[in-house]
Amino acid sequence: MAWSKPPLFALCLLPLALLAWDATRGSLGPDPVAQLEHRSGDWALRLLLATLAVTPLRRLTGVAKLVRYRRMLGLFAFFYVCAHLAIYLLIDLGGYWTQLFDEIAKKPYITAGFAAWLLLIPLAATSTQRMMKRLGRRWQQLHRLVYAVPLLGVLHYAWMVKSGNVIAHRAPLYYGASFAALMLWRVPWARLRGGLRTLRAGTAAATRCPTPAARR
Amino acid sequence: MLIRRPPDIRSSEITAESVYRRRRAVLKALALSPLALAGCGRGAESQAGQAANAGAPLEVARRGAYVVGDPPTDYDAATHYNNYYEFGTAKDDPAKNSGRFRPQPWSVEIAGEAEVTGRFALEDLLRPHPLEERVYRMRCVEAWSMVIPWVGFPLGDLLKRFRPTSKAKYVAFTTVARPDEMPGLAYPVLDWPYREGLRIDEAMHPLTILTVGLFGRTLPNQNGAPLRLVVPWKYGFKGIKSIVRIAFTERQPVTAWNRAAPDEYGFYANVNPAVDHPRWSQATERRITGAGFGLFGNRIATLPFNGYAEQVASLYAGMDLRRYY
């Protein structure tokens, strides 16, 4: 299994390498900055969803060792979110970078995107083996934050698209649907059903023995 | 369909021979345009589509009266980065999907509150107007911009020929809708056909032009062939393309984007850095110059009325521009 990590590492770097290659060759079309933004953002979302897909995939295939890739995928997702933000800040806004603060305050899609980046920082910072050990149970609680990140990412994308444009809304819709599927898989249906049964039994019992107040 | 002759020619409209000769050149250019060949098999279509991008050269009577300090966007970018949803919503869709579109023959219906109305062949509409080149800034509501040398003539000069009545308070425009030639019409992105409108004083303003070309050549299909509006102090979506109907109205006409999202796209849509789009800032814009230009330093400050405040701000004196965005 260890041998497969370097190839995955290289694979995750490939989108960035291709983007850099296209940028230096001037083959990003008439609006290269928008291309850089869209492609880095797309890969950030894809890698976030890939990270969330590891656990379901592990359960479905029974290959428990897949969990070894999760941290790398998650860190690469963070890496692409950082690249996306850096492109927006340094290349797109450039000399007008202070506009960022105004945008965070006023524009919901920027607020959502920026919040996603902020949420990822503590997760990336505590991704080491040592931090896992140090935080113990709290590590898992902290890392549940990751579920909010793709949601914010999808909102960031959907709110940016011109309204009325049904076709352009498809991409964020697909990402949103994938995210929803990954989350629905995580709902502990069996436990919920069990809980519901207990609840029903409880209500039934309650009707059978009315409260003293009702009796009066 | 009744094809009416243009109104009686007044002495002020009698065309000088030099202009007349230029008109011949325009028509020849339009006729020789490979667009005329579109629609003969798939290969021919895409060939015609590609050749159409080259455009046919136009004879321009006057240049240099309207220029912009910044260098123009290159031709390739101006013709391959377009919003023309009838051909698809991606920026490169219009160049890719407009090969089947036939901008010839073309006629425009003139309707509404005017003494002269009817349907007129494009050649008859263009005849009296010498073509001039004007380099204008073009600011899209999506916060990108270009600098484009248009070839056209003042809209007001054309409108006056139909002698609008005192009831003509607005001018409404309609884009052609041909589902067979415009694949984007299959999607309900907007309430087709595309419609736009101007207040009559805006329409008559000397900066407002009808264009038949850019970069000295006929308009490629993706840029709104054969006839499009350019209003340089307004967001780009006001510049309606492939116009088939112009109507003088008493009431403010319904416009496509305003109807789709009234809180985002106003009827006036004057470029205004102080009034943000609800979802993004309009304070700055990314200037699109074209391939071969650097990635950095493309963002510039957006100017009130797109830099044409001196000429047009008086049209809106006393109006609350936050309310009438």
Coordinates of C-alpha atoms in Angstrom, one line a residue:
Chain A
M1 CA 0.0 0.0 0.0
A2 CA 2.8 2.4 0.9
W3 CA 4.1 2.2 -2.7
S4 CA 0.9 3.8 -4.0
K5 CA 1.2 7.0 -2.1
P6 CA 3.8 8.7 -4.3
P7 CA 1.8 8.1 -7.5
L8 CA -1.3 9.5 -5.8
F9 CA 0.7 12.5 -4.7
A10 CA 1.8 13.1 -8.3
L11 CA -1.7 12.6 -9.6
C12 CA -3.0 15.2 -7.2
L13 CA -0.4 17.7 -8.4
L14 CA -1.2 17.0 -12.0
P15 CA -4.1 19.5 -12.3
L16 CA -1.9 22.3 -11.0
A17 CA 0.9 21.3 -13.3
L18 CA -1.4 21.4 -16.3
L19 CA -2.8 24.7 -15.2
A20 CA 0.7 26.2 -14.8
W21 CA 1.7 24.7 -18.2
D22 CA -1.3 26.2 -19.9
A23 CA -0.7 29.6 -18.2
T24 CA 2.9 29.8 -19.3
R25 CA 2.0 28.7 -22.9
G26 CA -0.8 31.4 -22.9
S27 CA -3.4 28.8 -23.8
L28 CA -6.0 29.7 -21.2
G29 CA -8.0 31.7 -23.7
P30 CA -9.1 35.3 -23.7
D31 CA -9.7 35.4 -19.9
P32 CA -6.8 33.4 -18.4
V33 CA -7.5 34.7 -14.9
A34 CA -11.0 33.4 -14.9
Q35 CA -9.7 30.0 -16.1
L36 CA -7.2 29.8 -13.3
E37 CA -9.9 30.6 -10.8
H38 CA -12.5 28.2 -12.2
R39 CA -10.0 25.3 -12.7
S40 CA -8.4 25.6 -9.2
G41 CA -11.9 26.0 -7.6
D42 CA -13.2 22.9 -9.5
W43 CA -10.2 20.8 -8.3
A44 CA -10.6 22.0 -4.7
L45 CA -14.3 20.9 -4.7
R46 CA -13.5 17.6 -6.4
L47 CA -10.7 16.8 -3.9
L48 CA -13.0 17.7 -1.0
L49 CA -15.6 15.3 -2.3
A50 CA -12.9 12.6 -2.9
T51 CA -11.9 13.0 0.7
L52 CA -15.4 12.5 1.9
A53 CA -15.8 9.5 -0.4
V54 CA -13.0 7.6 1.2
T55 CA -15.0 6.2 4.1
P56 CA -18.0 5.1 2.1
L57 CA -15.7 3.5 -0.4
R58 CA -13.8 1.7 2.4
R59 CA -17.0 0.3 3.7
L60 CA -18.4 -0.7 0.3
T61 CA -15.2 -2.4 -0.9
G62 CA -14.0 -3.7 2.4
V63 CA -10.6 -2.3 1.7
A64 CA -9.9 -0.8 5.1
K65 CA -6.5 0.5 4.0
L66 CA -8.0 3.1 1.8
V67 CA -8.1 5.4 4.9
R68 CA -4.4 5.9 4.4
Y69 CA -5.2 8.2 1.4
R70 CA -7.7 10.3 3.2
R71 CA -5.3 12.7 4.8
M72 CA -3.4 13.2 1.6
L73 CA -6.6 13.9 -0.3
G74 CA -7.8 16.3 2.4
L75 CA -4.5 18.2 2.4
F76 CA -4.5 18.5 -1.3
A77 CA -8.1 19.8 -1.1
F78 CA -6.8 22.5 1.3
F79 CA -3.9 23.1 -1.1
Y80 CA -6.2 23.8 -4.0
V81 CA -8.5 26.0 -1.9
C82 CA -5.3 28.0 -1.0
A83 CA -4.3 28.1 -4.6
H84 CA -7.8 29.3 -5.6
L85 CA -7.7 32.0 -3.0
A86 CA -4.2 33.1 -3.9
I87 CA -5.1 33.4 -7.6
Y88 CA -8.1 35.5 -6.7
L89 CA -6.2 37.7 -4.3
L90 CA -2.8 38.1 -6.0
I91 CA -3.6 37.7 -9.7
D92 CA -7.3 38.7 -10.1
L93 CA -7.6 41.5 -7.5
G94 CA -3.9 42.3 -7.6
G95 CA -3.4 45.9 -6.6
Y96 CA -7.1 46.0 -5.5
W97 CA -6.6 43.2 -3.0
T98 CA -8.2 45.2 -0.2
Q99 CA -11.4 44.8 -2.1
L100 CA -11.4 41.3 -0.5
F101 CA -12.5 42.6 2.9
D102 CA -15.4 44.5 1.3
E103 CA -16.4 41.4 -0.7
I104 CA -16.3 39.2 2.4
A105 CA -18.5 41.5 4.2
K106 CA -21.0 42.2 1.4
K107 CA -21.0 39.3 -1.0
P108 CA -22.5 36.0 0.2
Y109 CA -20.6 33.9 -2.3
I110 CA -17.2 35.3 -1.1
T111 CA -18.3 35.0 2.5
A112 CA -19.0 31.3 2.0
G113 CA -15.8 30.6 0.1
F114 CA -13.7 32.5 2.6
A115 CA -15.4 30.6 5.5
A116 CA -14.6 27.3 3.8
W117 CA -11.0 28.2 3.6
L118 CA -11.0 29.3 7.3
L119 CA -12.6 26.1 8.4
L120 CA -9.9 24.1 6.6
I121 CA -7.0 25.8 8.4
P122 CA -7.4 24.1 11.8
L123 CA -8.1 20.8 10.1
A124 CA -4.9 21.0 8.1
A125 CA -3.0 22.1 11.2
T126 CA -4.1 19.1 13.2
S127 CA -3.7 16.6 10.4
T128 CA -0.4 15.1 11.8
Q129 CA -0.2 11.8 13.6
R130 CA 1.1 13.7 16.7
M131 CA -1.9 16.1 16.8
M132 CA -4.3 13.1 16.4
K133 CA -2.7 11.5 19.4
R134 CA -2.6 14.7 21.4
L135 CA -6.3 15.6 20.7
G136 CA -7.6 12.1 21.2
R137 CA -11.4 12.0 21.1
R138 CA -11.5 15.8 20.4
W139 CA -9.7 15.2 17.2
Q140 CA -12.6 13.5 15.7
Q141 CA -15.0 16.1 17.0
L142 CA -12.9 18.8 15.5
H143 CA -12.6 17.1 12.1
R144 CA -16.4 16.8 11.8
L145 CA -16.0 20.4 10.6
V146 CA -15.0 19.0 7.3
Y147 CA -18.6 18.3 6.4
A148 CA -19.4 22.0 6.3
V149 CA -16.6 22.8 3.9
P150 CA -18.0 21.2 0.6
L151 CA -21.4 22.7 1.5
L152 CA -19.9 26.1 1.7
G153 CA -17.9 25.4 -1.5
V154 CA -21.1 24.4 -3.4
L155 CA -22.9 27.6 -2.1
H156 CA -19.9 29.7 -3.1
Y157 CA -20.1 28.3 -6.6
A158 CA -23.9 28.4 -6.9
W159 CA -24.2 32.0 -5.7
M160 CA -21.5 33.2 -8.1
V161 CA -23.4 31.9 -11.2
K162 CA -25.6 34.5 -12.9
S163 CA -29.2 33.9 -11.8
G164 CA -31.5 32.7 -14.5
N165 CA -28.7 30.8 -16.1
V166 CA -30.0 27.2 -15.8
I167 CA -27.2 25.7 -17.7
A168 CA -24.4 27.4 -15.8
H169 CA -26.1 26.2 -12.6
R170 CA -25.7 22.6 -13.5
A171 CA -22.1 22.3 -12.4
P172 CA -22.7 23.5 -8.8
L173 CA -25.8 21.3 -8.8
Y174 CA -23.8 18.2 -9.7
Y175 CA -21.3 19.0 -6.9
G176 CA -24.2 19.6 -4.5
A177 CA -25.8 16.3 -5.5
S178 CA -22.6 14.4 -5.0
F179 CA -22.1 16.0 -1.6
A180 CA -25.7 15.2 -0.6
A181 CA -25.2 11.6 -1.6
L182 CA -22.0 11.3 0.5
M183 CA -23.8 12.8 3.5
L184 CA -26.9 10.7 3.1
W185 CA -24.8 7.6 3.1
R186 CA -23.4 8.7 6.5
V187 CA -26.8 9.0 8.1
P188 CA -27.0 6.0 10.6
W189 CA -30.3 4.8 9.1
A190 CA -30.3 1.6 11.2
R191 CA -29.8 3.4 14.4
L192 CA -32.4 6.0 13.5
R193 CA -34.9 3.2 12.8
G194 CA -34.1 1.6 16.1
G195 CA -34.4 5.0 17.8
L196 CA -37.8 5.5 16.1
R197 CA -39.0 2.2 17.4
T198 CA -38.0 3.0 20.9
L199 CA -39.6 6.4 20.6
R200 CA -42.9 4.8 19.3
A201 CA -42.8 2.2 22.1
G202 CA -42.3 5.1 24.5
T203 CA -45.3 7.1 23.2
A204 CA -47.4 3.9 23.3
A205 CA -46.5 3.3 26.9
A206 CA -47.2 7.0 27.7
T207 CA -50.8 6.7 26.3
R208 CA -51.4 3.5 28.2
C209 CA -50.6 5.1 31.5
P210 CA -51.9 8.6 31.5
T211 CA -50.2 11.2 33.7
P212 CA -51.7 12.0 37.0
A213 CA -52.6 15.4 35.7
A214 CA -54.6 13.9 32.9
R215 CA -56.3 11.5 35.3
R216 CA -57.6 14.4 37.3
Chain B
M1 CA -45.0 39.6 -45.7
L2 CA -45.4 43.1 -46.8
I3 CA -42.0 44.7 -47.6
R4 CA -42.4 48.4 -47.5
R5 CA -40.3 50.9 -49.2
P6 CA -38.3 53.3 -47.0
P7 CA -39.9 56.7 -46.3
D8 CA -39.7 59.4 -49.0
I9 CA -36.3 60.7 -49.2
R10 CA -35.7 64.2 -47.9
S11 CA -33.0 66.4 -49.2
S12 CA -31.0 66.0 -46.0
E13 CA -31.0 62.3 -46.7
I14 CA -29.7 62.4 -50.2
T15 CA -26.5 60.5 -50.2
A16 CA -23.3 62.0 -51.4
E17 CA -21.7 59.9 -54.2
S18 CA -18.6 59.1 -52.1
V19 CA -20.8 57.7 -49.4
Y20 CA -22.9 55.8 -51.9
R21 CA -19.8 54.2 -53.3
R22 CA -18.8 53.1 -49.8
R23 CA -22.3 51.6 -49.4
R24 CA -21.5 49.5 -52.4
A25 CA -18.4 48.4 -50.7
V26 CA -20.3 47.5 -47.6
L27 CA -22.9 45.5 -49.5
K28 CA -20.2 43.7 -51.5
A29 CA -18.4 42.9 -48.3
L30 CA -21.6 41.5 -46.8
A31 CA -22.5 39.6 -50.0
L32 CA -19.0 38.2 -50.4
S33 CA -18.9 37.2 -46.7
P34 CA -18.5 33.4 -46.5
L35 CA -21.5 33.5 -44.2
A36 CA -23.7 33.3 -47.3
L37 CA -22.3 29.8 -47.9
A38 CA -23.3 28.5 -44.5
G39 CA -25.7 25.6 -44.3
C40 CA -24.3 23.3 -47.0
G41 CA -23.3 20.3 -45.1
R42 CA -21.5 19.9 -41.8
G43 CA -18.0 20.4 -43.1
A44 CA -19.0 23.5 -45.1
E45 CA -20.8 24.8 -42.0
S46 CA -17.8 24.7 -39.8
Q47 CA -15.6 26.0 -42.5
A48 CA -18.0 28.9 -43.1
G49 CA -18.2 29.4 -39.4
Q50 CA -14.5 29.7 -39.2
A51 CA -14.2 31.9 -42.2
A52 CA -17.0 34.0 -40.8
N53 CA -14.8 34.8 -37.9
A54 CA -12.5 36.5 -40.2
G55 CA -15.2 38.9 -41.3
A56 CA -15.2 40.8 -44.6
P57 CA -13.5 44.1 -44.7
L58 CA -15.7 47.2 -44.5
E59 CA -15.0 50.6 -46.0
V60 CA -15.0 53.1 -43.1
A61 CA -15.6 56.8 -43.9
R62 CA -14.3 58.2 -40.6
R63 CA -11.9 57.1 -37.9
G64 CA -10.3 58.7 -34.9
A65 CA -13.2 60.8 -33.6
Y66 CA -13.8 58.4 -30.7
V67 CA -10.7 56.8 -29.2
V68 CA -9.7 55.3 -25.9
G69 CA -6.3 55.6 -24.3
D70 CA -6.0 51.9 -23.6
P71 CA -5.0 49.5 -26.3
P72 CA -7.9 47.6 -28.0
T73 CA -8.6 44.0 -27.0
D74 CA -7.3 41.7 -29.7
Y75 CA -9.6 40.6 -32.4
D76 CA -9.4 36.9 -31.4
A77 CA -10.5 37.7 -27.8
A78 CA -13.3 40.0 -28.9
T79 CA -14.7 37.4 -31.2
H80 CA -14.2 34.3 -29.0
Y81 CA -15.2 35.6 -25.6
N82 CA -18.8 36.5 -26.0
N83 CA -22.1 36.5 -24.1
Y84 CA -24.7 35.6 -26.7
Y85 CA -26.9 33.0 -24.9
E86 CA -28.9 32.2 -28.1
F87 CA -25.7 30.3 -29.1
G88 CA -24.9 28.9 -25.6
T89 CA -24.0 30.2 -22.2
A90 CA -20.2 29.5 -22.2
K91 CA -18.0 32.3 -23.4
D92 CA -16.7 30.3 -26.3
D93 CA -20.1 28.9 -27.3
P94 CA -21.1 31.7 -29.5
A95 CA -18.0 31.4 -31.7
K96 CA -18.4 27.6 -31.8
N97 CA -22.2 27.4 -32.3
S98 CA -23.0 30.3 -34.6
G99 CA -21.7 28.8 -37.9
R100 CA -25.2 27.9 -39.0
F101 CA -26.6 31.4 -38.4
R102 CA -27.5 33.3 -41.6
P103 CA -27.4 37.1 -41.2
Q104 CA -28.4 37.5 -44.8
P105 CA -30.9 38.4 -46.2
W106 CA -32.0 40.6 -43.3
S107 CA -34.8 43.0 -42.6
V108 CA -35.9 45.0 -39.6
E109 CA -39.4 45.8 -38.6
I110 CA -40.0 49.4 -37.4
A111 CA -43.1 49.7 -35.3
G112 CA -44.9 51.8 -32.8
E113 CA -45.2 55.5 -32.2
A114 CA -43.7 56.9 -35.4
E115 CA -45.0 58.3 -38.7
V116 CA -43.2 55.8 -40.8
T117 CA -43.4 52.1 -39.8
G118 CA -43.0 48.8 -41.6
R119 CA -40.5 46.2 -42.5
F120 CA -37.3 47.4 -44.2
A121 CA -34.5 45.5 -45.9
L122 CA -31.2 46.0 -44.1
E123 CA -29.5 47.6 -47.2
D124 CA -32.3 50.2 -47.3
L125 CA -31.8 51.0 -43.6
L126 CA -28.0 51.3 -43.9
R127 CA -28.0 53.3 -47.2
P128 CA -27.9 56.9 -46.0
H129 CA -25.5 56.3 -43.1
P130 CA -21.7 56.7 -43.7
L131 CA -19.9 54.2 -41.5
E132 CA -17.5 55.4 -38.9
E133 CA -15.1 53.6 -36.6
R134 CA -15.5 54.3 -32.9
V135 CA -13.3 52.8 -30.2
Y136 CA -15.4 52.3 -27.1
R137 CA -14.9 50.7 -23.8
M138 CA -17.2 47.8 -23.3
R139 CA -18.0 46.9 -19.7
C140 CA -19.9 43.7 -19.0
V141 CA -22.1 43.4 -15.9
E142 CA -20.0 40.4 -15.0
A143 CA -17.1 42.8 -14.1
W144 CA -14.9 42.3 -17.1
S145 CA -14.3 44.7 -19.9
M146 CA -12.8 45.2 -23.4
V147 CA -11.8 48.0 -25.7
I148 CA -13.4 47.5 -29.1
P149 CA -13.2 49.4 -32.4
W150 CA -16.8 49.3 -33.6
V151 CA -17.9 50.2 -37.1
G152 CA -21.3 51.8 -37.3
F153 CA -23.3 55.0 -37.2
P154 CA -25.4 56.9 -34.6
L155 CA -28.7 55.2 -33.8
G156 CA -30.4 58.5 -33.6
D157 CA -29.7 59.3 -37.3
L158 CA -31.6 56.1 -38.2
L159 CA -34.5 56.7 -35.8
K160 CA -35.1 60.2 -37.0
R161 CA -35.9 58.9 -40.5
F162 CA -39.0 57.3 -39.1
R163 CA -40.2 60.5 -37.5
P164 CA -41.1 59.3 -34.0
T165 CA -44.2 61.0 -32.6
S166 CA -44.4 62.8 -29.3
K167 CA -45.7 59.6 -27.8
A168 CA -42.4 57.9 -28.5
K169 CA -40.8 57.9 -25.0
Y170 CA -38.9 54.7 -25.3
V171 CA -37.3 52.5 -28.0
A172 CA -37.7 48.8 -27.7
F173 CA -35.4 46.3 -29.6
T174 CA -35.8 42.6 -30.3
T175 CA -33.3 40.0 -31.3
V176 CA -34.1 37.4 -33.9
A177 CA -35.1 34.0 -32.6
R178 CA -34.3 31.1 -35.0
P179 CA -34.3 27.8 -33.1
D180 CA -32.8 26.0 -36.1
E181 CA -29.8 28.2 -36.2
M182 CA -29.5 29.2 -32.5
P183 CA -29.1 26.1 -30.4
G184 CA -29.2 28.1 -27.1
L185 CA -32.9 28.9 -27.7
A186 CA -33.7 25.3 -26.7
Y187 CA -33.0 26.2 -23.1
P188 CA -35.2 28.5 -21.1
V189 CA -32.3 30.7 -19.8
L190 CA -34.2 33.9 -20.7
D191 CA -37.7 34.6 -21.9
W192 CA -36.8 34.5 -25.6
P193 CA -36.6 36.4 -27.8
Y194 CA -34.0 38.7 -26.2
R195 CA -35.4 42.2 -25.7
E196 CA -33.8 45.4 -24.8
G197 CA -34.8 49.0 -24.5
L198 CA -33.7 52.6 -24.1
R199 CA -35.3 55.8 -23.1
I200 CA -35.7 58.0 -26.3
D201 CA -33.1 60.5 -25.2
E202 CA -30.6 57.7 -24.6
A203 CA -31.4 56.3 -28.0
M204 CA -30.9 59.7 -29.6
H205 CA -27.7 60.4 -27.8
P206 CA -24.8 60.7 -30.2
L207 CA -22.7 58.1 -28.4
T208 CA -25.3 55.4 -29.0
I209 CA -24.6 53.6 -32.2
L210 CA -25.8 50.8 -34.3
T211 CA -22.9 48.7 -35.5
V212 CA -22.4 46.4 -38.5
G213 CA -18.7 45.6 -37.8
L214 CA -15.7 45.6 -35.6
F215 CA -12.0 45.9 -36.3
G216 CA -12.9 47.3 -39.8
R217 CA -14.7 44.0 -40.7
T218 CA -18.3 42.9 -40.8
L219 CA -19.6 41.6 -37.5
P220 CA -19.0 37.9 -37.0
N221 CA -22.2 36.0 -36.1
Q222 CA -21.1 35.6 -32.5
N223 CA -20.8 39.4 -32.1
G224 CA -24.4 40.1 -33.2
A225 CA -24.4 40.1 -37.0
P226 CA -25.6 41.8 -39.0
L227 CA -26.8 44.7 -36.8
R228 CA -26.3 45.3 -33.1
L229 CA -26.6 48.1 -30.6
V230 CA -23.7 49.6 -28.7
V231 CA -24.4 51.9 -25.7
P232 CA -20.9 52.5 -24.3
W233 CA -22.0 53.9 -20.9
K234 CA -24.2 51.0 -20.1
Y235 CA -23.5 47.4 -19.2
G236 CA -22.9 45.1 -22.2
F237 CA -26.2 43.3 -22.0
K238 CA -27.9 46.5 -23.1
G239 CA -26.1 46.1 -26.5
I240 CA -28.7 43.9 -28.1
K241 CA -27.5 41.8 -31.0
S242 CA -29.0 40.7 -34.4
I243 CA -31.8 43.2 -34.2
V244 CA -35.0 42.4 -36.1
R245 CA -37.4 44.8 -34.6
I246 CA -37.2 48.4 -33.4
A247 CA -40.4 49.8 -31.8
F248 CA -41.1 53.3 -30.5
T249 CA -43.2 53.0 -27.3
E250 CA -44.9 55.2 -24.8
R251 CA -44.2 52.9 -21.8
Q252 CA -40.9 51.5 -20.6
P253 CA -40.5 48.3 -22.5
V254 CA -39.9 44.9 -21.0
T255 CA -36.2 43.9 -21.2
A256 CA -34.9 40.3 -21.1
W257 CA -32.4 40.4 -18.2
N258 CA -34.6 42.7 -16.1
R259 CA -37.4 40.3 -16.5
A260 CA -35.2 37.3 -15.5
A261 CA -33.7 39.0 -12.4
P262 CA -35.1 42.4 -11.7
D263 CA -33.1 42.9 -8.5
E264 CA -29.9 42.3 -10.4
Y265 CA -30.3 43.8 -13.8
G266 CA -32.1 47.2 -14.0
F267 CA -33.6 48.8 -17.0
Y268 CA -31.1 51.6 -17.0
A269 CA -28.0 49.4 -16.3
N270 CA -25.6 52.4 -16.4
V271 CA -22.1 51.4 -15.5
N272 CA -21.8 52.5 -11.9
P273 CA -18.9 51.5 -9.6
A274 CA -20.9 52.8 -6.6
V275 CA -23.8 50.5 -7.1
D276 CA -22.9 46.8 -6.7
H277 CA -24.5 43.9 -8.3
P278 CA -26.2 42.1 -5.4
R279 CA -23.7 39.3 -5.6
W280 CA -20.5 40.9 -6.7
S281 CA -18.8 44.3 -6.6
Q282 CA -18.8 46.7 -9.6
A283 CA -16.1 48.8 -8.2
T284 CA -13.4 47.3 -10.4
E285 CA -13.2 45.3 -13.6
R286 CA -10.9 42.9 -15.3
R287 CA -9.7 44.2 -18.6
I288 CA -9.5 41.5 -21.2
T289 CA -6.7 42.3 -23.6
G290 CA -6.2 39.0 -25.3
A291 CA -3.7 36.1 -25.6
G292 CA -0.1 36.9 -25.1
F293 CA -0.8 39.5 -22.4
G294 CA 0.3 38.9 -18.8
L295 CA -1.8 37.5 -16.0
F296 CA -1.1 40.3 -13.7
G297 CA -2.3 43.9 -13.5
N298 CA -5.5 43.4 -15.6
R299 CA -7.8 44.8 -12.9
I300 CA -8.7 48.4 -13.2
A301 CA -11.1 50.8 -11.5
T302 CA -14.5 51.0 -13.1
L303 CA -15.4 54.6 -14.0
P304 CA -18.9 56.1 -13.6
F305 CA -20.8 55.7 -16.8
N306 CA -17.9 53.7 -18.0
G307 CA -15.8 56.8 -18.5
Y308 CA -18.5 58.7 -20.5
A309 CA -19.9 60.7 -17.6
E310 CA -19.0 64.0 -19.2
Q311 CA -21.2 63.2 -22.2
V312 CA -24.1 61.4 -20.6
A313 CA -24.4 62.1 -16.9
S314 CA -26.8 65.0 -17.6
L315 CA -29.3 62.6 -19.0
Y316 CA -29.9 61.4 -15.5
A317 CA -29.8 64.6 -13.6
G318 CA -31.9 64.5 -10.5
M319 CA -32.4 60.7 -10.7
D320 CA -31.5 58.4 -7.8
L321 CA -29.1 56.1 -9.6
R322 CA -29.2 53.6 -6.7
R323 CA -32.9 53.2 -7.3
Y324 CA -32.7 53.3 -11.1
Y325 CA -29.8 51.0 -11.5

